[in-house]
Short mmCIF file of C-alpha atoms in Angstrom, two decimals:
data_model
loop_
_atom_site.label_atom_id
_atom_site.label_comp_id
_atom_site.label_asym_id
_atom_site.label_seq_id
_atom_site.Cartn_x
_atom_site.Cartn_y
_atom_site.Cartn_z
CA MET V 1 17.86 15.80 9.43
CA GLN V 2 19.14 16.39 13.23
CA VAL V 3 19.56 13.23 14.73
CA GLU V 4 19.20 14.06 18.61
CA SER V 5 21.82 12.24 20.58
CA ALA V 6 25.07 10.25 18.82
CA GLY V 7 23.03 6.95 18.13
CA LYS V 8 19.28 7.60 18.97
CA MET V 9 16.89 9.03 16.52
CA LYS V 10 13.13 10.37 16.62
CA ALA V 11 10.75 7.81 15.68
CA ILE V 12 6.71 7.31 16.50
CA ARG V 13 6.33 4.02 18.37
CA TYR V 14 4.02 2.57 20.66
CA HIS V 15 4.24 0.32 23.93
CA VAL V 16 0.25 -1.28 23.78
CA HIS V 17 -2.06 -2.25 21.16
CA GLY V 18 -4.90 0.56 21.48
CA GLY V 19 -6.37 4.17 19.07
CA PRO V 20 -4.09 6.62 17.51
CA GLU V 21 -3.64 7.55 20.79
CA VAL V 22 -0.96 4.60 21.72
CA LEU V 23 1.16 6.51 19.38
CA ARG V 24 4.75 7.81 21.38
CA TYR V 25 6.53 10.48 19.74
CA GLU V 26 9.94 9.56 21.26
CA ASP V 27 13.95 9.05 20.85
CA VAL V 28 14.99 5.28 20.09
CA PRO V 29 18.35 4.04 19.34
CA VAL V 30 19.72 4.10 15.65
CA PRO V 31 19.21 1.13 13.63
CA LYS V 32 22.34 -1.04 12.60
CA GLU V 33 22.39 -2.77 9.40
CA GLY V 34 23.13 -6.08 8.96
CA GLU V 35 24.63 -8.76 6.22
CA GLY V 36 22.70 -8.21 2.97
CA GLU V 37 21.15 -5.24 4.24
CA VAL V 38 20.97 -0.73 3.97
CA LEU V 39 20.88 1.61 6.32
CA VAL V 40 18.50 4.49 5.00
CA ARG V 41 18.04 8.02 6.17
CA ILE V 42 14.17 7.94 5.34
CA HIS V 43 12.56 11.11 3.80
CA ALA V 44 9.31 10.02 3.98
CA ALA V 45 7.30 7.14 4.88
CA GLY V 46 3.92 5.90 3.42
CA VAL V 47 0.70 4.49 5.54
CA ASN V 48 -1.25 1.59 4.88
CA PRO V 49 -4.57 0.10 6.52
CA GLY V 50 -2.38 -2.39 8.12
CA ASP V 51 -0.32 0.00 9.66
CA TRP V 52 -3.75 0.38 12.34
CA GLN V 53 -5.23 -3.30 12.43
CA ILE V 54 -1.29 -4.00 13.65
CA ARG V 55 -1.65 -0.97 15.73
CA SER V 56 -5.29 -2.26 17.20
CA GLY V 57 -4.44 -5.72 17.90
CA LEU V 58 -5.93 -6.95 15.04
CA ALA V 59 -2.68 -9.52 14.54
CA GLY V 60 -2.48 -10.18 17.63
CA ASP V 61 1.06 -10.95 19.51
CA ARG V 62 2.78 -11.26 16.06
CA PHE V 63 4.78 -8.16 16.24
CA PRO V 64 6.58 -7.30 19.72
CA LEU V 65 5.93 -4.32 21.32
CA PRO V 66 7.23 -2.25 21.66
CA TYR V 67 6.42 -0.88 17.53
CA ILE V 68 7.74 0.88 15.20
CA PRO V 69 4.67 1.20 12.32
CA GLY V 70 5.21 1.64 9.04
CA TRP V 71 6.12 -0.24 5.38
CA ASP V 72 6.99 1.72 3.17
CA ILE V 73 9.99 3.86 3.32
CA SER V 74 11.75 6.49 0.84
CA GLY V 75 15.12 7.97 1.58
CA ILE V 76 18.99 8.60 1.22
CA VAL V 77 21.28 5.24 1.69
CA GLN V 78 23.61 6.23 4.29
CA SER V 79 25.89 2.66 4.53
CA VAL V 80 25.20 -0.72 3.23
CA GLY V 81 26.29 -4.13 4.83
CA ALA V 82 28.33 -6.81 3.89
CA GLY V 83 27.16 -8.90 0.65
CA VAL V 84 25.34 -5.53 -0.28
CA ASP V 85 26.88 -5.28 -3.93
CA GLY V 86 23.41 -2.88 -5.58
CA PHE V 87 23.13 0.81 -3.79
CA ARG V 88 26.24 2.89 -2.42
CA GLN V 89 26.44 6.20 0.25
CA GLY V 90 23.96 8.38 -1.35
CA ASP V 91 21.91 6.86 -3.70
CA ALA V 92 18.37 7.56 -3.50
CA VAL V 93 16.25 4.39 -2.66
CA TYR V 94 12.59 3.24 -1.96
CA GLY V 95 10.92 0.38 -1.06
CA MET V 96 9.70 -1.79 2.35
CA THR V 97 11.05 -3.04 5.04
CA ARG V 98 11.37 -6.41 6.38
CA ASP V 99 9.13 -5.69 9.43
CA SER V 100 7.19 -2.21 9.68
CA SER V 101 9.60 0.87 11.53
CA GLY V 102 9.66 3.54 8.85
CA CYS V 103 8.47 5.72 11.31
CA ALA V 104 11.56 6.72 11.82
CA GLU V 105 14.51 8.89 11.04
CA TYR V 106 16.78 5.57 9.47
CA VAL V 107 15.98 2.18 8.85
CA ALA V 108 17.55 -0.91 8.44
CA ILE V 109 15.96 -2.39 5.19
CA PRO V 110 16.81 -6.12 3.18
CA ALA V 111 18.75 -5.02 -0.03
CA ARG V 112 16.68 -7.35 -2.56
CA GLN V 113 13.12 -5.23 -0.85
CA LEU V 114 14.96 -1.56 -2.13
CA ALA V 115 15.37 -0.59 -4.96
CA ASN V 116 16.16 3.14 -6.43
CA LYS V 117 13.55 6.04 -6.40
CA PRO V 118 12.12 6.79 -10.17
CA LYS V 119 13.30 9.93 -10.79
CA SER V 120 10.74 11.70 -12.14
CA VAL V 121 8.99 11.69 -8.66
CA SER V 122 9.43 13.01 -5.06
CA TYR V 123 9.92 11.17 -1.97
CA VAL V 124 7.13 11.85 -0.55
CA GLU V 125 5.55 10.19 -3.78
CA ALA V 126 6.97 7.19 -3.69
CA ALA V 127 6.57 6.70 -0.27
CA GLY V 128 3.77 5.74 -1.06
CA MET V 129 4.32 3.45 -4.21
CA PRO V 130 5.67 -0.36 -2.76
CA MET V 131 2.75 -1.96 -0.71
CA SER V 132 -0.14 -0.71 -2.31
CA ALA V 133 1.51 -0.65 -5.88
CA PHE V 134 2.86 -3.94 -5.93
CA THR V 135 -0.37 -5.57 -4.54
CA ALA V 136 -2.36 -4.03 -7.05
CA TRP V 137 -0.18 -5.80 -9.34
CA HIS V 138 0.24 -9.26 -7.39
CA ALA V 139 -3.73 -8.90 -7.07
CA LEU V 140 -4.41 -8.27 -11.03
CA PHE V 141 -1.86 -10.22 -12.66
CA GLU V 142 -0.21 -12.51 -10.32
CA GLN V 143 -3.57 -13.75 -8.48
CA GLY V 144 -6.04 -12.14 -11.33
CA GLY V 145 -4.03 -13.36 -14.37
CA LEU V 146 -6.03 -9.86 -16.14
CA LYS V 147 -5.48 -10.43 -19.99
CA ALA V 148 -6.01 -7.03 -22.66
CA GLY V 149 -9.44 -7.28 -23.79
CA GLN V 150 -10.95 -8.15 -19.76
CA THR V 151 -12.81 -6.88 -17.99
CA VAL V 152 -12.31 -6.36 -14.47
CA LEU V 153 -14.61 -4.38 -11.35
CA ILE V 154 -12.24 -2.38 -8.76
CA ASN V 155 -13.90 -1.89 -5.10
CA GLY V 156 -12.57 0.76 -3.84
CA ALA V 157 -10.73 1.96 -7.02
CA SER V 158 -10.26 5.56 -5.21
CA GLY V 159 -7.92 4.02 -2.52
CA GLY V 160 -4.10 3.26 -2.15
CA VAL V 161 -4.49 -0.25 -3.77
CA GLY V 162 -7.53 0.53 -5.63
CA HIS V 163 -6.54 3.95 -7.99
CA PHE V 164 -2.74 2.28 -9.02
CA ALA V 165 -4.89 -0.55 -10.06
CA VAL V 166 -7.09 1.57 -12.42
CA GLN V 167 -3.63 2.65 -14.23
CA LEU V 168 -2.31 -0.40 -14.11
CA ALA V 169 -5.00 -2.68 -15.42
CA LYS V 170 -5.52 0.34 -18.35
CA TRP V 171 -1.89 0.31 -19.12
CA LYS V 172 -2.46 -3.81 -19.72
CA GLY V 173 -5.54 -3.41 -22.48
CA ALA V 174 -8.38 -4.12 -19.53
CA LYS V 175 -11.99 -2.47 -19.33
CA VAL V 176 -12.00 -0.98 -16.32
CA ILE V 177 -14.69 -0.69 -13.95
CA GLY V 178 -14.20 1.47 -11.06
CA VAL V 179 -16.66 1.40 -7.70
CA ALA V 180 -16.49 4.59 -5.41
CA SER V 181 -18.24 6.89 -3.84
CA GLY V 182 -19.08 9.97 -6.00
CA ARG V 183 -17.43 11.84 -4.86
CA ASN V 184 -14.33 9.95 -6.94
CA GLU V 185 -15.94 10.07 -10.29
CA THR V 186 -14.14 12.70 -11.90
CA PHE V 187 -10.82 11.66 -9.97
CA LEU V 188 -11.12 8.09 -11.58
CA GLN V 189 -11.87 9.38 -14.61
CA GLY V 190 -8.82 11.57 -15.06
CA LEU V 191 -7.37 7.98 -14.19
CA GLY V 192 -8.82 6.48 -17.31
CA VAL V 193 -11.75 4.05 -15.86
CA ASP V 194 -14.32 3.05 -18.75
CA GLN V 195 -17.26 2.69 -16.34
CA PHE V 196 -17.74 4.16 -13.03
CA VAL V 197 -19.82 2.69 -9.76
CA ASP V 198 -20.92 5.22 -7.45
CA TYR V 199 -21.74 2.55 -4.78
CA SER V 200 -23.61 5.06 -2.89
CA VAL V 201 -26.81 4.98 -5.16
CA ALA V 202 -26.16 0.90 -5.92
CA PRO V 203 -24.21 -1.81 -4.58
CA PRO V 204 -23.00 -2.75 -8.66
CA GLY V 205 -24.47 -5.88 -9.04
CA GLN V 206 -27.05 -3.52 -9.88
CA ALA V 207 -25.38 -1.83 -12.19
CA VAL V 208 -22.61 -4.20 -13.71
CA ARG V 209 -22.21 -8.18 -14.94
CA ASN V 210 -20.30 -10.51 -16.54
CA VAL V 211 -16.91 -9.36 -15.81
CA ASP V 212 -13.74 -11.33 -15.26
CA LEU V 213 -12.43 -10.31 -12.19
CA VAL V 214 -12.71 -8.52 -9.65
CA LEU V 215 -10.44 -6.64 -7.40
CA ASP V 216 -12.06 -5.57 -4.01
CA THR V 217 -10.06 -3.19 -2.42
CA VAL V 218 -12.80 -3.05 1.37
CA GLY V 219 -14.11 -6.37 2.28
CA GLY V 220 -15.66 -6.99 4.93
CA MET V 221 -19.64 -8.34 5.74
CA GLU V 222 -21.07 -7.79 1.79
CA GLY V 223 -19.02 -9.47 0.00
CA ASP V 224 -20.86 -11.76 -1.43
CA GLN V 225 -22.86 -8.33 -3.67
CA LEU V 226 -19.66 -8.13 -5.32
CA LEU V 227 -19.77 -12.25 -6.76
CA ASP V 228 -23.18 -11.60 -8.31
CA VAL V 229 -21.40 -9.38 -11.74
CA ILE V 230 -18.70 -12.15 -12.30
CA LYS V 231 -19.12 -13.93 -15.26
CA PRO V 232 -18.35 -18.37 -14.39
CA GLY V 233 -15.74 -18.51 -15.10
CA GLY V 234 -14.50 -15.70 -13.63
CA THR V 235 -12.18 -15.20 -10.22
CA LEU V 236 -12.53 -12.40 -6.78
CA VAL V 237 -9.15 -11.48 -5.43
CA PRO V 238 -9.56 -9.61 -2.29
CA ILE V 239 -6.71 -7.70 -0.90
CA THR V 240 -8.38 -8.43 2.76
CA TRP V 241 -10.67 -9.75 4.02
CA GLY V 242 -14.23 -9.94 3.54
CA GLN V 243 -17.29 -12.27 3.57
CA TYR V 244 -18.21 -14.35 0.17
CA SER V 245 -20.58 -16.46 0.79
CA SER V 246 -18.73 -20.05 -0.99
CA GLU V 247 -21.64 -22.09 -1.55
CA LYS V 248 -23.31 -19.51 -3.84
CA ALA V 249 -18.71 -18.94 -5.37
CA ALA V 250 -18.78 -22.49 -6.53
CA ASN V 251 -22.84 -22.43 -7.60
CA MET V 252 -21.38 -19.83 -9.36
CA SER V 253 -18.83 -21.44 -11.17
CA VAL V 254 -16.12 -18.70 -9.56
CA THR V 255 -12.83 -18.42 -7.82
CA VAL V 256 -12.10 -16.60 -4.94
CA GLN V 257 -8.69 -15.90 -3.82
CA ASP V 258 -7.13 -15.95 -1.03
CA VAL V 259 -5.82 -12.84 1.01
CA LYS V 260 -2.13 -13.22 0.24
CA LEU V 261 0.86 -11.79 2.78
CA LEU V 262 2.83 -10.12 0.16
CA GLN V 263 6.73 -9.61 0.29
CA ILE V 264 8.37 -7.15 -2.40
CA GLU V 265 11.27 -7.54 -4.34
CA SER V 266 13.35 -5.71 -5.93
CA ALA V 267 12.92 -6.43 -10.10
CA TYR V 268 8.93 -5.35 -8.86
CA LEU V 269 10.26 -2.78 -7.37
CA ASP V 270 12.04 -2.29 -10.23
CA GLU V 271 10.22 -2.24 -12.68
CA LEU V 272 7.18 -0.29 -11.23
CA ALA V 273 9.70 2.58 -11.18
CA ARG V 274 10.18 2.07 -14.69
CA LEU V 275 6.31 3.27 -15.67
CA ALA V 276 6.24 5.32 -13.32
CA ASP V 277 9.58 7.31 -14.85
CA ASN V 278 7.60 6.84 -18.51
CA GLY V 279 4.46 8.18 -16.94
CA VAL V 280 2.30 5.11 -16.70
CA LEU V 281 1.82 4.98 -13.11
CA ARG V 282 0.94 8.15 -10.88
CA ILE V 283 1.27 8.57 -7.15
CA ALA V 284 -2.06 10.41 -6.23
CA ILE V 285 -1.67 11.86 -2.45
CA ASP V 286 -4.23 12.30 -0.15
CA SER V 287 -2.62 14.51 2.29
CA VAL V 288 1.00 14.36 3.75
CA PHE V 289 2.05 14.91 7.54
CA PRO V 290 4.78 15.69 9.99
CA LEU V 291 6.52 12.72 11.91
CA GLU V 292 4.66 13.53 14.67
CA GLU V 293 1.79 14.06 13.98
CA THR V 294 1.64 10.24 12.65
CA ALA V 295 -1.76 9.56 14.49
CA LYS V 296 -3.46 11.89 12.45
CA ALA V 297 -2.16 10.51 9.66
CA HIS V 298 -3.77 7.23 10.80
CA GLU V 299 -7.22 8.69 11.94
CA ILE V 300 -7.94 9.24 8.40
CA SER V 301 -6.37 5.81 7.40
CA GLU V 302 -8.78 4.36 9.78
CA SER V 303 -11.67 6.62 7.51
CA ARG V 304 -11.22 4.32 4.71
CA ARG V 305 -11.83 7.27 2.50
CA ALA V 306 -9.04 8.64 1.50
CA ARG V 307 -7.87 9.76 -2.37
CA GLY V 308 -4.57 7.48 -2.81
CA LYS V 309 -1.90 7.18 -0.27
CA ILE V 310 -0.98 9.50 2.64
CA ILE V 311 2.43 10.39 3.64
CA ILE V 312 4.49 10.83 6.67
CA GLN V 313 7.13 13.61 5.80
CA VAL V 314 10.30 12.21 8.10
CA THR V 315 12.58 14.99 6.76
CA GLU V 316 12.52 18.27 4.48
#
């Protein structure tokens, strides 16, 4: 990678909220790692729904402008700050930034949110893992308490979080029902779903009953229909905003969890890397764009029709 000038790097940044057109490819200062941080030369960055939601202004002024999007990264350690013992220059790593800034040539990232990259996957694939795979893990096992022999329905099973959730649930020994559009049936069968539901043909409640857990990656105004598939005592875990009637859930003895804002830790990244290297997890890549075409990646993410992950390739 070439840095444009001393102390400068290329990044995608926006100065006002709006559509993909507000994204700018420009020179910004190279960050300096602080205590407990690692400076990473980024090879690839993952795109998540939160990137365009924040860009659109849905998070208000929580993230000050100007702003560099991108939470998930993979790359090479350039230098380490004081108090960092687990990494050294040249290590291949992946992880999740503290406050975005992944769509750039360099990022300073807390060492506790970084791990060695899985050996069996590329930098592009590794950049698709941190937020989505960890979100799936947390929703299934920590919020949902999924156990072997139980049944889980995954709404939006072909997306970034959904396709990881399918694989993790199968690994745990659960029966998996995947909900997606008909074009994704073969893809999801390849990941191991036990039953496929095409939402464009009929709502899940007409095809499924008595599941232990629902993981809703879609949200929106039609969330109530998912309550119909859950057995009494079951749980619904949303990972984005959805409309679920608290009265209906109470009448059905169903628990609806809150959406959690997650911060990953190295121990989880290490476990996900182990699963990837052991062949339990594979990362489906929908599309890859160079850094200067990040706006196109956001457009695809906003369409909500991506299969697997969208990736920004920063360097070869």
